[in-house]
Structures are given as structure tokens and as C-alpha cells.
Amino acid sequence: MTDVSSVGWVDILVILAYLLTTAYLGWLGYRGTRSAADFLVGGRSAHPIIMAVSYGATFISTAAIVGFGGVAGLFGMSLLWLTFLNIAVGIFIAFVFFGEPTRRLGHHLGAHTFPELLGLRYQSRGIQIFAGALVFLLMPLYSAAVMTGGSIFAATQFGIDFEVALLMFAIITAAYVIPGGLKAVMYTDTLQGFVMVFAMIFLLVFTYSSLGGITEAHQSLTDMADMVPAPLQQMGHQGWTAMPAFGWGAKSYDLWWIVITSIILGVGIGVLAQPQLIVRFMTVRSRRELDRAVPIGAVFIMLMTGTPFLVGSLSNVWMAQNGPLLHGKLVQELNTDKGHALVELMSQTDSGGWTPVISPKTQAPAQVPLVVTERDTATDAQGQGFDLITGRSTAVTYVKGQADKIIPTFISSALPHWFGVVFLLALLAAAMSTMSSQFHTIGTAAGRDLYERIRHKGETHEPNLLVMRLAIVLGLMIAVTISYTVRQEYVIARFTAIFFGLCAASFLPAYIGGLFFRRVTRAGAFASMIVGAGVSMFWLLLVKAKEASAIGLVQILTDGKSSILQDHPNWPSVDPIVVALPAALVTLILVSAVTRPPNAEHLRRCFPERAS
Amino acid sequence: MIGIDDPYVLFAYFGTILVAIVSVIYGLVRRNAALDLVTEEDRHWAREAQEVEDGL
């Protein structure tokens, strides 16, 4: 797509007005009741809408909207399973079953971070340091995913370089996060949540109505199954409204394992073990507040993830109906009734002849599917006649397979320019609310869980706060560096999935054990965390082909292979969570069974309700 | 149905709407069911959290 918008004065004014409003709300909040802790100290109750939208805005970021929305554009509506899990697990199970026990345990033990909660529950400094180190080291990866999502959108919307967009995004984020955003001001989170809700409702309604309605839009997408690019078909892609082919032992099942294990399970389950979200439960006033937040949280998440996943998939239809015209030489008729054809892309030279467009990836003429609008005869550069096919293609074709560009390209092409500005504000909102909690978590992990625990600083807060501030600046710089350096394929979704999967495998068994099972021991919890993190790292470094080949260690050890299981189909596509989480769970059970039970007095302190 | 032939995708589509509806019903039914009690321990926890935030 070469047709890009540009930045106008009105755009800049609207963005500035929004940022000033956010700053003003933050300042108002700064003077009075501002964070969840303030509400609690004052004995007051935050409105359930504020509590739920604030939680949702922290949960959802540009990674979900741009990254996973783009993956839906590539792989299709099977991603709706992630929306299902986001609501069923991320909201319902999290709020109904995990929220209150976490809140109570945190308050009984005086824990203020997730690593501290684990450390105090299991009476282990080592557990707190290990968990704090994992959070500190890995969270910047997730922050980088959020930054990349916002920057790619801004670059596409305003026709500026990605690097410039990233720099602007980093400056705005730093300006928000460093001086004030860390206070997790609930009113600004809520304003950001409402901007996101408006943008998503408009986007969904516009997309369905521009494609003739819900059924018509879906049917058009179903009818385009033969236009799935060949490399995706070979992995098991069966169309944008169908699940990938399921099976084991052949490369034609790879996509199912990627979509289900990495994208859906990793993120869908991993949400339960997100340190920045778990801490939010401790700031809640009571069980009643949690119950009341469930409906709003569910509807909010449905809009925030369901909309980009549907729109990402449907963008293929919109582009096939309205995208720029492409030209090519017929390779194969895909479906003559529907006018679908596979062509070799051609471009016209100054002399009027036609020459093939070379794919930079394969160094061969690029082949794309077209919905044919016109057939003609033309002459190539050698003077030979051929059938010239003209038509439009899928969103995947226009972004050259780069999933992260699908949502930005669709919005800048299909929607009015003013909406692009509103959507950018929504993305800024999504990014800022998520990043403020991410960097808060990085800061507390470094200051409270690592520095204080290692140096035994105890009650002294000043050096601790300095460490926190330094850690936040360092985390921001690492995130920007990762975002600047790594931009391959659907990197936003992959970074997010890696972080969520690692959190699930490392923390989930110990967290669940700590909340619900008194027999789980310190050794069991620590061993499960080490096994979960260790197996995940091993899998990412040596087995999961995409990540392992990008890191490069496996190629050194195996003379150029992308996975140590390269000759065993499907294993290199399986996400670490499938192996690491069960391994961590089994370790927790076995080690706890053979080690001394926790001290009864400590358990009474953790669970006084059960003791009485 | 609604232009989607694959039953698993259809299940995800309607399952998403269904689980959202269940969540709404749950919230309405449980609106005042749980106790809304703030203990001194809760307040103490919040004061500590506030100190760290103010320091930052």
C-alpha cells in the first residue's frame, strides 16, 4: 500500500487536546483520591465501572488490538477462541475464583507485589528473588510488543518512518509513565477505557455495515478460502472462517499447533499469572467489588479483543472488494465462477512493457491471488503477448504478509481520516494504561523484590525508590531497543505470547498452590518455578523453530537446523506452555509430597478464615 | 449459519457472546451477595501501598 495519510494540524491539535485532558485528569486525581489504594485507605468504594474498565485497560494493549488483530487477518477467525478464553479465564475465572483469595492472602501477609506474595506465602526469600528477577528481565519484552503495536499504527496512519513513530511513542510514554502514570490513577485509566470502547464499537459497526451486514460479510470471507496464500495453505490454513487442519506428524498441521498452543493457550491461560494484573486484586476493597466488576469487565474484553479479531479477518474481504488494483500474468484459475485467479504480479515499465515483480523473500516472481475485475492482453518486456489479469487481493497480500500492518493498513485505507486519529488515541490509551502498570511492576520487582531482598534493606525506603526509578528508566530503554531492533512477521503477538506463556509455566502452579492448597511446600513451589522457567527457556532456545532460529543458539549446536526436533514434524511449532506447564505442575505435586509440610502457625496466618 | 460453516469457529463466536452474557448475569445476581467489609488490616495494607506510590 503506498496510499498513506499525512499528519495535519487538526490531527496534532486533537492528539494534544487528548493528552492535556489526560494530564489534567491525572493532576486532579493527584490532589485527591486517585489510586485504588487511596479508595481503600479512605474506606470508600470505587464505582464498579471504574474498577472493571481500569482493570480491562491494563489488560488490553496495542498488542491485542494491532498484534493479535493482525494475526487474525493472517490466520482467521479461529482466534475468536482467544476472545472466549480472555473472558472465561481472564475475567470470569480470575475475578470469581482468584480475586478474593489473592486479595485476602495479600492483605494478611502484607504483600505488595506478586513475587512478594509468593515469597511470603512460602516463607522464601529465594522464591521472591527468583520471581522478581523473571519479571524484571521478561516484562520489557511485553512492553516492546505494546510499543511496536502503537508505533506501526502511527507510522502507517501518518505516513512517517517507524523509527520516528517509535521515538515519539517512547517520549509520550515516558512523559506519561515516569512523572505521574505510575500512580495508576483510576480516572485516567477509565477515560482511556472509554476512548477504547468508542473506537472499537465504531470500528465493528463500520466494518460489518460496509460489507453488507454480519452474514454477508462472513459469507464473503468464507468464499475466499481458495485465496489463502500457498505457504499458509501448506501449513494447514483452510480459510479465514475455518479452524486450521488438525493432526500430528505432518507439516500440514503446523498452523493448528501455532494457533492453538502459542496464540490461544499461551495468552488465554497465561493471563492468570500476570504479575501486574494479580496485584490489582489486592487493591480491591471487597469481594462485592469484584463480583460487580465481572459484567463490565466481560463486555469490555469482548469489545477489545473480539472487534480486532473480527475486523482483522474481515479486512481481507474489504481489501478484495475495495483495495488498489493489481495486475499480473495468469498462473492458475482458482475458481472461475467467483473470478478468483492466481497471478504472477506484473508492473508496467516506462516503455509500456510489463515486467514481473520480484518477491524479496523468495527472489522469484511474486504470486498472489486476485479477485479478477478485468482481463486484457498485454506485452511483456521481451515483446511477447500474454493475458493481463487485473483485480484486487486480500489484506495479507497488500501488507506483504506482515500481519502487524493489517489493522493499521485497513484503518488508514477503509475508515475516515478522523477515525484514524481517534483510533490512534485509543491505541495511545491502551498502551499508556498497560505500560504504566508494566513499568510499575518492573520498578517494584527491581526495588522491592530484588534490591531490598538481596541487600536486606528492610524498612529503608529511599535507596529502594531510587532503584525503582532507575529500573523503570532501564526497562523503558530496553523495551525501545527491542522494539527498534526486532520487527519480523507477527512479532507483537509472539512477544506477548512468549511473556504470557513464561509467566504461566513459571508462576501458575505455585500461585494456585499458594492460594488453595496448604500442603504445597516451599521446596515444591520453588522447584516448580525453576522447572517451568527452565523448560520454557530450553524450548524457546532449542525447540520452537521461530524463536530458536531467531536467537541462533540452535543453529550453532546443530549445524544450521532451526530446531533440535526439526526432523519431527509439528514439535517445532508447539508452544513451550504445552510442555513446561504440566512439567511445573507435576514437579509441584511430587516435590511437595516428599518434603516437610509448611508450618501450621504460618498457615493459620495465611488462611485465618479456614482456621476459624 | 451466519456465513460461517466451521462449527468450531461458530462455537467460539457464539461462545464468546454466551460467556459475556453469563458474566453479566453473574454480576447482577451477585450484586449485593458478598460482604462489603473493610478491615483495619485492609486499611493498613492500603496505607503501605500508598507510601510506595507517593514515593515514586
XYZ file of C-alpha atoms in Angstrom:
668
model
C 0.000 0.000 0.000
C 1.524 3.287 -0.990
C -1.509 5.452 -0.338
C -0.720 6.834 3.095
C -2.187 9.671 5.049
C -0.199 12.524 6.488
C -0.179 14.468 9.713
C -2.377 17.552 9.655
C -2.635 20.393 12.153
C -6.077 19.211 13.184
C -4.655 15.768 13.973
C -1.919 17.275 16.106
C -4.414 19.519 17.920
C -6.770 16.608 18.650
C -3.917 14.462 19.980
C -2.572 17.322 22.101
C -6.063 18.056 23.473
C -6.403 14.414 24.449
C -3.002 14.290 26.115
C -3.726 17.530 28.008
C -7.091 16.145 29.171
C -5.335 13.013 30.405
C -2.729 15.120 32.187
C -5.441 17.333 33.713
C -7.381 14.306 34.981
C -4.175 12.879 36.373
C -3.422 16.179 38.123
C -6.937 16.367 39.568
C -6.528 12.802 40.785
C -3.101 13.615 42.194
C -4.644 16.185 44.508
C -7.348 13.887 45.798
C -8.346 10.266 45.714
C -6.507 8.772 42.807
C -5.471 5.154 43.067
C -7.248 2.035 44.251
C -5.160 2.186 47.446
C -6.488 5.705 48.148
C -10.048 4.484 47.859
C -9.252 1.711 50.286
C -7.492 3.986 52.790
C -10.438 6.343 52.687
C -12.809 3.433 53.242
C -14.627 4.380 50.053
C -15.650 2.239 47.135
C -14.582 2.780 43.534
C -17.528 2.517 41.154
C -17.574 -0.991 39.590
C -17.380 0.568 36.115
C -14.196 2.391 37.113
C -12.730 -0.733 38.685
C -13.563 -3.005 35.741
C -12.636 -0.621 32.924
C -9.419 0.310 34.703
C -8.531 -3.408 35.030
C -9.508 -4.036 31.396
C -7.474 -1.078 30.145
C -4.451 -2.525 31.958
C -5.099 -5.973 30.486
C -5.663 -4.842 26.896
C -2.980 -3.037 24.955
C -1.871 -2.280 21.431
C -0.519 -5.837 21.438
C -4.053 -7.255 21.495
C -5.518 -4.726 19.085
C -2.788 -4.334 16.453
C -0.751 -7.507 17.066
C -3.400 -10.151 17.591
C -5.867 -8.338 15.299
C -3.214 -8.664 12.580
C -2.702 -12.333 13.364
C -6.464 -12.814 12.885
C -6.080 -11.134 9.476
C -3.437 -13.733 8.663
C -4.860 -16.880 10.307
C -8.581 -16.094 10.525
C -11.439 -16.258 12.971
C -10.087 -19.256 14.874
C -8.577 -16.527 17.058
C -12.060 -15.916 18.473
C -11.188 -18.787 20.828
C -8.763 -16.379 22.427
C -11.544 -13.863 22.996
C -13.572 -16.683 24.540
C -10.699 -17.559 26.887
C -9.945 -13.895 27.634
C -13.474 -13.535 29.014
C -13.948 -17.016 30.505
C -10.482 -17.249 32.096
C -9.139 -13.680 32.154
C -12.292 -12.179 33.612
C -14.718 -14.788 34.941
C -12.351 -17.342 36.496
C -9.828 -14.658 37.508
C -12.385 -12.443 39.268
C -14.683 -15.124 40.663
C -12.149 -17.718 41.819
C -8.761 -15.987 42.114
C -9.616 -12.386 43.012
C -10.846 -12.750 46.588
C -8.297 -15.381 47.774
C -5.493 -13.229 46.306
C -6.826 -10.077 47.974
C -7.172 -11.797 51.354
C -3.791 -13.549 51.252
C -2.035 -10.363 50.133
C -3.581 -8.332 52.955
C -2.954 -10.998 55.622
C 0.716 -11.220 54.675
C 1.246 -7.542 53.801
C 2.405 -8.357 50.252
C 2.528 -5.555 47.687
C 3.987 -7.274 44.654
C 3.334 -10.646 43.095
C 6.852 -12.000 43.831
C 6.435 -10.776 47.410
C 3.096 -12.587 47.659
C 4.763 -15.856 46.596
C 7.806 -15.223 48.800
C 5.770 -14.513 51.926
C 3.305 -17.322 51.301
C 6.107 -19.860 51.029
C 8.397 -18.089 53.548
C 11.145 -17.986 50.952
C 13.435 -15.093 50.073
C 14.734 -17.194 47.168
C 11.269 -17.533 45.637
C 10.715 -13.769 45.835
C 14.106 -13.008 44.272
C 13.673 -15.614 41.530
C 10.169 -14.385 40.653
C 11.300 -10.735 40.826
C 14.224 -11.440 38.514
C 11.991 -13.190 35.973
C 9.523 -10.293 35.991
C 12.271 -7.688 35.717
C 14.018 -9.486 32.854
C 10.969 -10.510 30.835
C 8.487 -7.677 31.247
C 10.387 -5.366 28.820
C 9.658 -7.940 26.087
C 5.931 -7.417 26.617
C 6.421 -3.640 26.820
C 8.276 -3.795 23.491
C 5.285 -5.578 21.939
C 2.983 -2.793 23.156
C 5.309 -0.096 21.809
C 5.746 -1.761 18.433
C 1.957 -2.016 18.039
C 1.415 1.693 18.655
C 4.369 2.764 16.538
C 3.428 0.667 13.493
C -0.063 2.158 13.597
C 1.198 5.752 13.904
C 3.714 5.159 11.094
C 1.029 3.771 8.762
C -1.624 6.319 9.666
C 0.574 9.383 9.246
C 2.973 8.084 6.608
C 6.053 8.565 8.772
C 9.001 6.241 9.374
C 8.599 3.529 12.011
C 11.695 4.827 13.799
C 10.220 8.331 14.100
C 6.900 6.920 15.315
C 8.711 4.747 17.869
C 10.690 7.725 19.164
C 7.505 9.806 19.517
C 5.696 6.919 21.175
C 8.574 6.363 23.591
C 8.686 10.072 24.517
C 4.921 10.240 25.100
C 5.026 7.029 27.135
C 7.964 8.241 29.217
C 6.272 11.598 29.798
C 3.162 9.801 30.981
C 4.682 6.902 32.850
C 7.642 8.483 34.647
C 6.124 11.520 36.387
C 2.532 10.526 37.032
C 1.169 7.456 35.271
C 2.746 5.081 37.747
C 0.180 6.094 40.288
C -2.336 4.056 38.295
C -4.834 6.890 38.509
C -8.102 5.085 38.080
C -9.930 8.026 36.490
C -7.367 8.397 33.694
C -7.405 4.625 33.160
C -11.180 4.861 32.886
C -11.085 7.780 30.418
C -8.658 5.717 28.366
C -11.001 2.740 28.621
C -13.956 4.756 27.313
C -11.946 6.066 24.334
C -11.077 2.437 23.536
C -14.725 1.346 23.826
C -15.945 4.094 21.458
C -13.244 3.272 18.887
C -13.997 -0.465 18.949
C -17.774 -0.099 18.653
C -17.407 2.292 15.708
C -14.847 0.034 14.039
C -17.035 -3.067 14.365
C -20.221 -1.385 13.152
C -18.422 0.310 10.253
C -16.753 -2.916 9.114
C -19.918 -5.041 9.163
C -22.074 -2.351 7.545
C -19.514 -1.612 4.809
C -19.512 -5.318 3.899
C -23.321 -5.615 3.719
C -24.094 -6.973 7.195
C -22.922 -9.742 9.508
C -23.893 -12.814 7.467
C -22.905 -11.264 4.141
C -19.509 -10.237 5.482
C -18.811 -13.689 6.928
C -20.069 -15.445 3.778
C -17.795 -13.321 1.572
C -14.849 -14.298 3.771
C -15.841 -17.973 3.682
C -15.988 -17.782 -0.125
C -12.391 -16.552 -0.220
C -10.903 -19.748 1.244
C -9.221 -20.535 -2.087
C -7.349 -17.217 -1.890
C -5.301 -18.209 1.153
C -1.610 -17.798 0.226
C 0.053 -21.095 -0.700
C 2.629 -21.097 2.153
C -0.231 -20.783 4.676
C -2.268 -23.480 2.914
C 0.708 -25.820 3.201
C 0.722 -25.232 6.981
C -2.957 -26.157 7.260
C -4.807 -22.849 6.691
C -8.283 -23.812 5.427
C -9.816 -20.370 5.074
C -10.411 -17.354 7.326
C -13.662 -18.697 8.785
C -12.345 -22.216 9.436
C -10.054 -23.768 12.018
C -6.626 -24.851 10.723
C -6.304 -28.554 9.809
C -5.802 -30.656 12.956
C -3.478 -33.630 13.192
C 0.005 -34.723 14.160
C 3.101 -35.786 12.282
C 2.950 -33.660 9.114
C 3.860 -30.071 8.328
C 0.313 -29.530 7.092
C -0.790 -29.437 10.758
C 1.767 -26.841 11.886
C -0.681 -23.938 11.834
C -3.109 -25.653 14.218
C -0.338 -26.084 16.761
C 0.826 -22.493 16.333
C -2.660 -21.002 16.644
C -3.935 -23.219 19.437
C -0.853 -23.612 21.605
C 1.010 -20.308 21.152
C -1.660 -17.770 20.351
C -4.721 -19.133 22.160
C -3.496 -21.266 25.100
C -0.356 -19.290 25.919
C -2.178 -15.982 26.212
C -5.579 -17.366 27.241
C -4.208 -19.231 30.267
C -1.166 -17.049 30.858
C -3.378 -14.130 31.836
C -4.000 -15.807 35.217
C -0.324 -15.490 36.113
C 0.275 -11.886 35.043
C 2.037 -10.099 37.919
C 0.636 -6.650 37.061
C -2.945 -7.977 36.985
C -2.646 -10.107 40.136
C -1.547 -7.043 42.123
C -4.770 -5.317 41.033
C -6.810 -7.852 43.002
C -5.071 -6.774 46.189
C -6.158 -3.173 45.679
C -9.815 -4.162 45.603
C -11.951 -3.226 48.583
C -14.013 -6.397 48.949
C -15.462 -9.465 47.301
C -18.557 -7.455 46.423
C -16.499 -5.060 44.312
C -15.015 -7.997 42.426
C -18.442 -9.514 41.746
C -19.776 -6.209 40.483
C -16.833 -5.720 38.125
C -17.363 -9.056 36.307
C -20.106 -7.933 33.854
C -18.393 -4.727 32.774
C -15.031 -6.454 32.506
C -16.524 -9.197 30.319
C -18.245 -6.804 27.912
C -15.141 -4.600 27.785
C -12.856 -7.524 26.900
C -15.375 -8.835 24.352
C -15.216 -5.483 22.551
C -11.475 -5.009 22.925
C -10.400 -8.400 21.599
C -13.447 -9.615 19.650
C -13.554 -6.478 17.483
C -9.930 -6.516 16.264
C -10.059 -10.290 15.676
C -13.219 -9.993 13.566
C -12.100 -6.827 11.796
C -8.630 -8.250 11.148
C -10.168 -11.293 9.438
C -12.788 -9.252 7.551
C -10.206 -6.748 6.318
C -9.369 -9.397 3.714
C -12.879 -9.073 2.255
C -12.817 -5.264 2.310
C -9.471 -5.178 0.530
C -10.633 -7.754 -2.036
C -13.627 -5.509 -2.787
C -12.082 -2.041 -2.458
C -8.284 -2.335 -2.387
C -5.950 -0.857 -5.017
C -5.960 -2.634 -8.384
C -3.138 -5.070 -9.041
C -2.015 -6.564 -12.371
C -0.487 -9.899 -13.215
C 0.017 -12.830 -15.569
C -2.300 -15.785 -15.066
C -0.713 -18.754 -13.303
C -3.835 -20.726 -12.424
C -7.595 -20.245 -12.301
C -8.629 -20.785 -8.659
C -12.377 -20.528 -9.143
C -13.806 -19.316 -12.432
C -17.343 -18.846 -11.015
C -16.095 -16.474 -8.326
C -13.436 -14.938 -10.591
C -10.541 -15.957 -8.359
C -7.190 -16.420 -10.048
C -3.575 -16.887 -9.025
C -1.283 -14.499 -10.922
C 2.351 -13.515 -11.151
C 2.393 -9.854 -10.228
C 3.496 -7.543 -13.045
C 4.335 -3.852 -13.125
C 4.440 -1.601 -16.153
C 7.795 -0.137 -17.190
C 8.310 3.378 -18.588
C 8.456 1.913 -22.082
C 4.987 0.416 -21.623
C 6.053 -3.244 -21.373
C 5.188 -5.408 -18.379
C 7.811 -6.957 -16.123
C 7.430 -9.393 -13.185
C 7.519 -8.092 -9.625
C 10.213 -9.999 -7.704
C 9.426 -11.090 -4.139
C 12.265 -10.005 -1.818
C 11.615 -13.100 0.311
C 11.876 -15.772 -2.408
C 13.790 -13.788 -5.071
C 11.251 -15.227 -7.550
C 8.260 -13.560 -9.264
C 5.641 -12.820 -6.595
C 2.474 -14.894 -6.928
C -0.755 -13.546 -5.409
C -4.451 -14.458 -5.583
C -6.761 -11.901 -7.215
C -10.487 -11.301 -7.442
C -10.494 -10.580 -11.152
C -12.121 -7.374 -12.378
C -10.689 -7.218 -15.887
C -8.895 -9.409 -18.418
C -6.830 -7.960 -21.242
C -3.894 -8.777 -23.464
C -0.534 -7.083 -22.994
C 3.106 -7.380 -23.992
C 5.939 -8.218 -21.650
C 9.424 -6.655 -21.663
C 10.600 -9.241 -24.210
C 7.781 -8.249 -26.548
C 5.748 -11.423 -26.046
C 2.000 -11.210 -25.615
C 0.219 -12.568 -22.519
C -3.177 -12.408 -20.754
C -3.079 -9.466 -18.344
C -5.301 -10.002 -15.320
C -6.415 -7.016 -13.243
C -8.045 -7.318 -9.849
C -7.865 -6.879 -6.100
C -6.369 -9.107 -3.454
C -6.532 -9.862 0.265
C -5.226 -7.680 3.092
C -2.468 -10.271 3.592
C -1.230 -9.538 0.060
C -1.261 -5.752 0.427
C 0.822 -5.867 3.635
C 3.181 -8.437 2.031
C 2.404 -10.980 4.756
C 3.351 -8.645 7.629
C 0.470 -9.289 9.993
C 1.324 -6.365 12.274
C 0.419 -3.972 9.427
C -3.033 -5.406 8.659
C -5.088 -3.391 11.175
C -3.206 -0.098 10.561
C -3.467 -0.543 6.783
C -7.174 -1.392 6.936
C -7.954 1.634 9.099
C -5.946 4.074 7.013
C -7.500 2.689 3.797
C -11.105 1.980 4.758
C -12.087 4.354 7.514
C -12.428 8.133 7.525
C -9.239 10.003 8.408
C -10.754 11.415 11.608
C -11.315 7.868 12.831
C -7.641 7.102 12.305
C -6.847 9.901 14.766
C -9.450 8.606 17.255
C -8.079 5.084 16.848
C -4.566 6.345 17.471
C -5.838 7.938 20.676
C -7.442 4.630 21.613
C -4.136 2.878 20.976
C -2.253 5.515 22.959
C -4.782 4.987 25.733
C -4.420 1.211 25.555
C -0.644 1.472 25.526
C -0.370 4.003 28.342
C -2.705 2.226 30.737
C -0.914 -1.083 30.147
C 2.596 0.349 30.181
C 2.079 2.311 33.378
C 1.322 -0.966 35.158
C 4.116 -2.803 33.321
C 6.728 -0.261 34.398
C 5.288 -0.070 37.889
C 5.781 -3.844 38.056
C 9.330 -3.582 36.665
C 10.140 -0.891 39.254
C 8.749 -2.798 42.225
C 10.356 -6.063 41.052
C 13.757 -4.354 40.973
C 13.369 -2.238 44.110
C 11.274 -4.340 46.427
C 11.785 -7.918 45.269
C 15.400 -7.855 44.170
C 17.309 -4.975 45.771
C 15.542 -4.990 49.130
C 15.591 -8.781 49.453
C 19.199 -9.175 48.345
C 20.553 -6.252 50.376
C 18.267 -6.769 53.392
C 17.350 -3.126 53.360
C 14.203 -3.803 55.335
C 12.306 -0.638 56.176
C 14.657 1.818 54.486
C 12.769 3.205 51.509
C 14.961 5.874 49.923
C 17.561 3.707 48.161
C 14.742 1.365 47.269
C 12.866 4.152 45.477
C 15.995 5.215 43.624
C 16.452 1.634 42.423
C 12.810 1.552 41.333
C 13.188 4.746 39.312
C 16.420 3.557 37.702
C 14.821 0.193 36.895
C 11.886 1.916 35.216
C 14.159 4.039 33.012
C 16.286 0.970 32.215
C 13.168 -1.089 31.419
C 11.911 1.645 29.089
C 15.253 1.788 27.275
C 15.388 -1.999 26.885
C 11.804 -2.056 25.556
C 12.584 0.684 22.996
C 15.759 -1.129 21.921
C 13.894 -4.427 21.415
C 11.111 -2.644 19.576
C 13.644 -0.863 17.325
C 15.687 -3.994 16.611
C 13.175 -6.819 16.127
C 10.397 -6.480 13.583
C 9.768 -9.790 11.851
C 6.419 -11.260 10.872
C 3.833 -11.180 13.690
C 6.370 -10.156 16.304
C 3.907 -8.256 18.540
C 1.755 -11.317 19.140
C 4.817 -13.549 19.501
C 6.482 -11.380 22.149
C 3.207 -11.186 24.051
C 2.666 -14.946 23.793
C 6.239 -15.660 24.973
C 5.785 -13.444 28.041
C 2.347 -14.816 28.915
C 3.491 -18.415 28.383
C 6.604 -17.966 30.519
C 4.547 -16.407 33.304
C 2.060 -19.280 33.169
C 4.692 -22.017 33.262
C 6.825 -20.327 35.935
C 4.197 -18.922 38.278
C 0.786 -20.520 37.784
C 1.265 -23.819 39.699
C 2.956 -22.066 42.647
C 0.330 -19.285 42.622
C -2.629 -21.690 42.559
C -0.940 -23.927 45.140
C -0.313 -20.917 47.364
C -3.926 -19.774 47.205
C -5.784 -23.042 47.543
C -3.576 -25.887 48.804
C -1.975 -25.844 52.245
C 0.076 -28.983 51.571
C 2.177 -27.292 48.874
C 5.641 -26.760 50.287
C 8.323 -24.136 49.817
C 10.549 -26.661 48.017
C 7.660 -27.791 45.815
C 6.797 -24.240 44.792
C 10.405 -23.236 44.158
C 11.131 -26.406 42.171
C 8.012 -25.923 40.039
C 9.034 -22.325 39.247
C 12.547 -23.396 38.248
C 11.248 -26.290 36.117
C 8.562 -24.098 34.484
C 11.010 -21.338 33.611
C 13.805 -23.752 32.698
C 11.741 -25.927 30.364
C 10.248 -22.817 28.724
C 13.695 -21.328 28.121
C 15.036 -24.653 26.800
C 12.079 -24.933 24.419
C 12.438 -21.347 23.192
C 16.196 -21.680 22.673
C 16.336 -25.103 21.060
C 12.937 -26.485 20.000
C 10.395 -23.817 18.951
C 11.684 -23.122 15.461
C 10.655 -19.468 15.032
C 12.131 -18.259 18.299
C 15.100 -20.677 18.341
C 16.219 -19.742 14.830
C 15.881 -16.024 15.640
C 18.045 -16.420 18.764
C 20.549 -18.532 16.844
C 21.940 -20.886 19.510
C 20.298 -23.958 17.982
C 21.962 -23.296 14.619
C 25.384 -23.251 16.275
C 24.687 -26.521 18.115
C 23.106 -28.416 15.205
C 24.948 -27.140 12.135
C 22.256 -24.829 10.890
C 18.986 -26.507 11.925
C 16.173 -24.288 13.178
C 15.169 -26.778 15.890
C 16.681 -29.843 17.530
C 13.393 -31.561 16.616
C 13.386 -30.258 13.041
C 13.010 -33.765 11.626
C 9.963 -34.440 13.799
C 7.057 -32.504 12.265
C 4.873 -30.306 14.484
C 7.181 -30.368 17.520
C 8.972 -27.177 16.347
C 5.562 -25.429 16.215
C 4.400 -26.466 19.676
C 4.495 -23.710 22.281
C 6.609 -24.189 25.432
C 3.496 -23.889 27.623
C 2.274 -27.320 26.451
C 5.350 -28.994 27.930
C 6.536 -26.545 30.603
C 3.239 -26.002 32.439
C 2.463 -29.724 33.003
C 6.130 -30.307 33.948
C 5.946 -27.491 36.516
C 2.655 -28.807 37.877
C 3.950 -32.378 38.250
C 7.093 -31.036 39.939
C 4.992 -29.028 42.389
C 2.965 -32.102 43.355
C 5.850 -34.579 43.567
C 8.282 -32.356 45.453
C 5.571 -31.183 47.846
C 4.619 -34.810 48.510
C 8.114 -35.742 49.637
C 9.055 -32.596 51.556
C 8.051 -31.422 55.032
C 4.621 -29.729 55.196
C 4.554 -25.986 55.873
C 4.494 -24.696 59.430
C 0.952 -24.850 60.873
C 1.243 -21.448 62.567
C 2.232 -19.825 59.256
C -0.707 -21.457 57.502
C -3.064 -20.071 60.162
C -1.665 -16.610 59.399
C -2.168 -17.142 55.660
C -5.673 -18.557 55.984
C -7.236 -17.345 59.260
C -10.708 -17.817 57.759
C -10.117 -21.566 57.390
C -8.610 -21.859 60.865
C -11.719 -20.418 62.446
C -25.045 -20.259 9.931
C -24.245 -16.502 9.773
C -21.904 -17.247 6.886
C -19.531 -19.416 8.929
C -19.525 -23.138 8.108
C -16.934 -24.425 10.599
C -18.732 -25.484 13.819
C -15.631 -24.820 15.967
C -15.386 -21.214 14.783
C -19.146 -20.821 15.205
C -18.812 -22.155 18.756
C -16.084 -19.610 19.501
C -18.223 -16.798 18.019
C -21.367 -17.604 19.974
C -19.424 -18.938 22.969
C -17.825 -15.526 23.349
C -21.224 -13.838 23.401
C -22.605 -16.527 25.737
C -19.794 -16.272 28.286
C -20.184 -12.482 28.269
C -23.915 -12.882 28.960
C -23.185 -15.386 31.758
C -20.758 -12.859 33.262
C -23.370 -10.110 33.133
C -25.978 -12.361 34.785
C -23.446 -13.434 37.430
C -22.646 -9.813 38.263
C -26.316 -8.873 38.515
C -27.253 -11.886 40.660
C -24.246 -11.457 42.976
C -24.519 -7.664 43.079
C -25.087 -7.483 46.830
C -24.473 -11.109 47.769
C -20.956 -10.790 49.204
C -19.990 -8.845 52.309
C -18.576 -5.366 51.808
C -16.362 -5.216 54.861
C -13.155 -3.166 55.071
C -10.991 -4.316 57.965
C -8.181 -2.465 59.725
C -5.807 -4.941 58.072
C -7.100 -3.849 54.628
C -6.560 -0.178 55.513
C -3.074 -0.874 56.837
C -2.212 -2.659 53.592
C -3.526 0.269 51.557
C -1.559 2.830 53.587
C 1.642 0.909 52.880
C 0.823 0.737 49.168
C 0.101 4.453 49.165
C 3.506 5.226 50.723
C 5.363 3.423 47.923
C 3.274 5.130 45.233
C 3.766 8.543 46.803
C 7.499 7.904 46.988
C 7.592 7.182 43.282
